[in-house]
Amino acid sequence: MSGYAVRPPVNMITYSYGSRMVFVAPAESYDKAVDLAQESFPELRDVDRDQICLETRVIVGQSERKQAQIGRTAWPAFLAMLVQFEIVDGVGM
């Protein structure tokens, strides 16, 4: 035994945009995640997908909370570290 608990796969995360939140299954790619954001939030449908970024909340240092953008190439690693109902914020620039 390695001493680490094996986490079950995450089957639900939370997308947040403006004042709304919606539960979704994690998308398998960053592009599909953006598609899902546009599908989940009608106000994003007419926003150019290159102007949409996905973010998550992180703790910096001991307790400072910040938003961190999830890069396209980081999406697979981000999915691997998710916890159930993790919040992903959509930002239309």
mmCIF file of C-alpha atoms in Angstrom:
data_model
loop_
_atom_site.group_PDB
_atom_site.id
_atom_site.type_symbol
_atom_site.label_atom_id
_atom_site.label_comp_id
_atom_site.label_asym_id
_atom_site.label_seq_id
_atom_site.Cartn_x
_atom_site.Cartn_y
_atom_site.Cartn_z
ATOM 1 C CA MET A 1 0.000 0.000 0.000
ATOM 2 C CA SER A 2 1.234 3.423 -0.910
ATOM 3 C CA GLY A 3 -0.636 5.220 1.857
ATOM 4 C CA TYR A 4 -2.638 7.317 -0.616
ATOM 5 C CA ALA A 5 -6.367 6.886 -0.935
ATOM 6 C CA VAL A 6 -7.618 6.215 -4.432
ATOM 7 C CA ARG A 7 -10.218 8.800 -5.353
ATOM 8 C CA PRO A 8 -13.194 7.724 -7.390
ATOM 9 C CA PRO A 9 -13.494 9.463 -10.755
ATOM 10 C CA VAL A 10 -15.376 12.748 -10.709
ATOM 11 C CA ASN A 11 -18.641 12.560 -12.622
ATOM 12 C CA MET A 12 -20.033 16.009 -11.857
ATOM 13 C CA ILE A 13 -18.548 19.517 -11.730
ATOM 14 C CA THR A 14 -20.174 22.933 -11.412
ATOM 15 C CA TYR A 15 -19.997 25.615 -14.073
ATOM 16 C CA SER A 16 -20.540 29.145 -12.851
ATOM 17 C CA TYR A 17 -21.206 32.261 -14.905
ATOM 18 C CA GLY A 18 -22.557 35.511 -13.535
ATOM 19 C CA SER A 19 -24.955 34.605 -10.748
ATOM 20 C CA ARG A 20 -25.911 31.194 -12.169
ATOM 21 C CA MET A 21 -24.466 27.748 -11.539
ATOM 22 C CA VAL A 22 -25.130 24.490 -13.381
ATOM 23 C CA PHE A 23 -23.987 20.916 -12.710
ATOM 24 C CA VAL A 24 -22.359 19.236 -15.724
ATOM 25 C CA ALA A 25 -20.378 16.116 -16.486
ATOM 26 C CA PRO A 26 -16.693 16.983 -17.030
ATOM 27 C CA ALA A 27 -15.897 17.516 -20.710
ATOM 28 C CA GLU A 28 -13.132 15.369 -22.131
ATOM 29 C CA SER A 29 -11.349 18.290 -23.805
ATOM 30 C CA TYR A 30 -10.982 22.032 -23.311
ATOM 31 C CA ASP A 31 -12.832 22.745 -26.560
ATOM 32 C CA LYS A 32 -15.744 20.568 -25.466
ATOM 33 C CA ALA A 33 -15.700 22.331 -22.089
ATOM 34 C CA VAL A 34 -16.123 25.692 -23.851
ATOM 35 C CA ASP A 35 -18.915 24.180 -25.990
ATOM 36 C CA LEU A 36 -20.610 23.023 -22.810
ATOM 37 C CA ALA A 37 -20.274 26.489 -21.247
ATOM 38 C CA GLN A 38 -21.925 28.067 -24.292
ATOM 39 C CA GLU A 39 -24.675 25.449 -24.211
ATOM 40 C CA SER A 40 -25.263 25.883 -20.473
ATOM 41 C CA PHE A 41 -25.318 29.690 -20.489
ATOM 42 C CA PRO A 42 -27.312 31.167 -23.393
ATOM 43 C CA GLU A 43 -25.669 34.575 -22.901
ATOM 44 C CA LEU A 44 -22.341 33.010 -23.995
ATOM 45 C CA ARG A 45 -23.687 31.535 -27.252
ATOM 46 C CA ASP A 46 -22.930 34.658 -29.290
ATOM 47 C CA VAL A 47 -19.532 35.259 -27.658
ATOM 48 C CA ASP A 48 -16.595 34.236 -29.844
ATOM 49 C CA ARG A 49 -15.201 31.079 -28.240
ATOM 50 C CA ASP A 50 -11.681 32.581 -28.326
ATOM 51 C CA GLN A 51 -12.992 35.239 -25.927
ATOM 52 C CA ILE A 52 -14.202 32.672 -23.378
ATOM 53 C CA CYS A 53 -11.826 31.404 -20.730
ATOM 54 C CA LEU A 54 -12.387 28.878 -17.982
ATOM 55 C CA GLU A 55 -11.141 29.550 -14.474
ATOM 56 C CA THR A 56 -11.059 27.883 -11.091
ATOM 57 C CA ARG A 57 -10.522 29.166 -7.574
ATOM 58 C CA VAL A 58 -7.203 28.440 -5.926
ATOM 59 C CA ILE A 59 -5.644 29.144 -2.555
ATOM 60 C CA VAL A 60 -2.337 30.992 -2.687
ATOM 61 C CA GLY A 61 -0.091 30.924 0.345
ATOM 62 C CA GLN A 62 -1.878 30.242 3.604
ATOM 63 C CA SER A 63 -5.340 31.534 2.784
ATOM 64 C CA GLU A 64 -5.479 34.018 -0.096
ATOM 65 C CA ARG A 65 -8.099 32.963 -2.687
ATOM 66 C CA LYS A 66 -7.614 33.858 -6.333
ATOM 67 C CA GLN A 67 -9.044 32.968 -9.724
ATOM 68 C CA ALA A 68 -6.693 31.003 -12.001
ATOM 69 C CA GLN A 69 -7.310 30.541 -15.702
ATOM 70 C CA ILE A 70 -7.261 26.932 -16.922
ATOM 71 C CA GLY A 71 -5.105 26.742 -20.038
ATOM 72 C CA ARG A 72 -6.120 24.598 -22.990
ATOM 73 C CA THR A 73 -3.111 22.296 -22.538
ATOM 74 C CA ALA A 74 -3.735 21.996 -18.783
ATOM 75 C CA TRP A 75 -7.302 20.666 -19.156
ATOM 76 C CA PRO A 76 -6.376 16.927 -18.956
ATOM 77 C CA ALA A 77 -4.271 17.472 -15.801
ATOM 78 C CA PHE A 78 -6.989 19.702 -14.339
ATOM 79 C CA LEU A 79 -9.546 16.925 -14.840
ATOM 80 C CA ALA A 80 -7.253 14.457 -13.064
ATOM 81 C CA MET A 81 -7.118 16.614 -9.911
ATOM 82 C CA LEU A 82 -10.791 17.603 -9.761
ATOM 83 C CA VAL A 83 -12.974 16.917 -6.788
ATOM 84 C CA GLN A 84 -16.685 16.207 -7.036
ATOM 85 C CA PHE A 85 -18.675 19.393 -7.783
ATOM 86 C CA GLU A 86 -15.513 21.473 -8.347
ATOM 87 C CA ILE A 87 -16.458 24.961 -9.579
ATOM 88 C CA VAL A 88 -15.302 26.108 -13.027
ATOM 89 C CA ASP A 89 -16.031 29.745 -13.802
ATOM 90 C CA GLY A 90 -16.714 30.858 -17.346
ATOM 91 C CA VAL A 91 -15.593 34.312 -18.330
ATOM 92 C CA GLY A 92 -16.675 35.992 -21.555
ATOM 93 C CA MET A 93 -14.216 38.754 -22.298
#
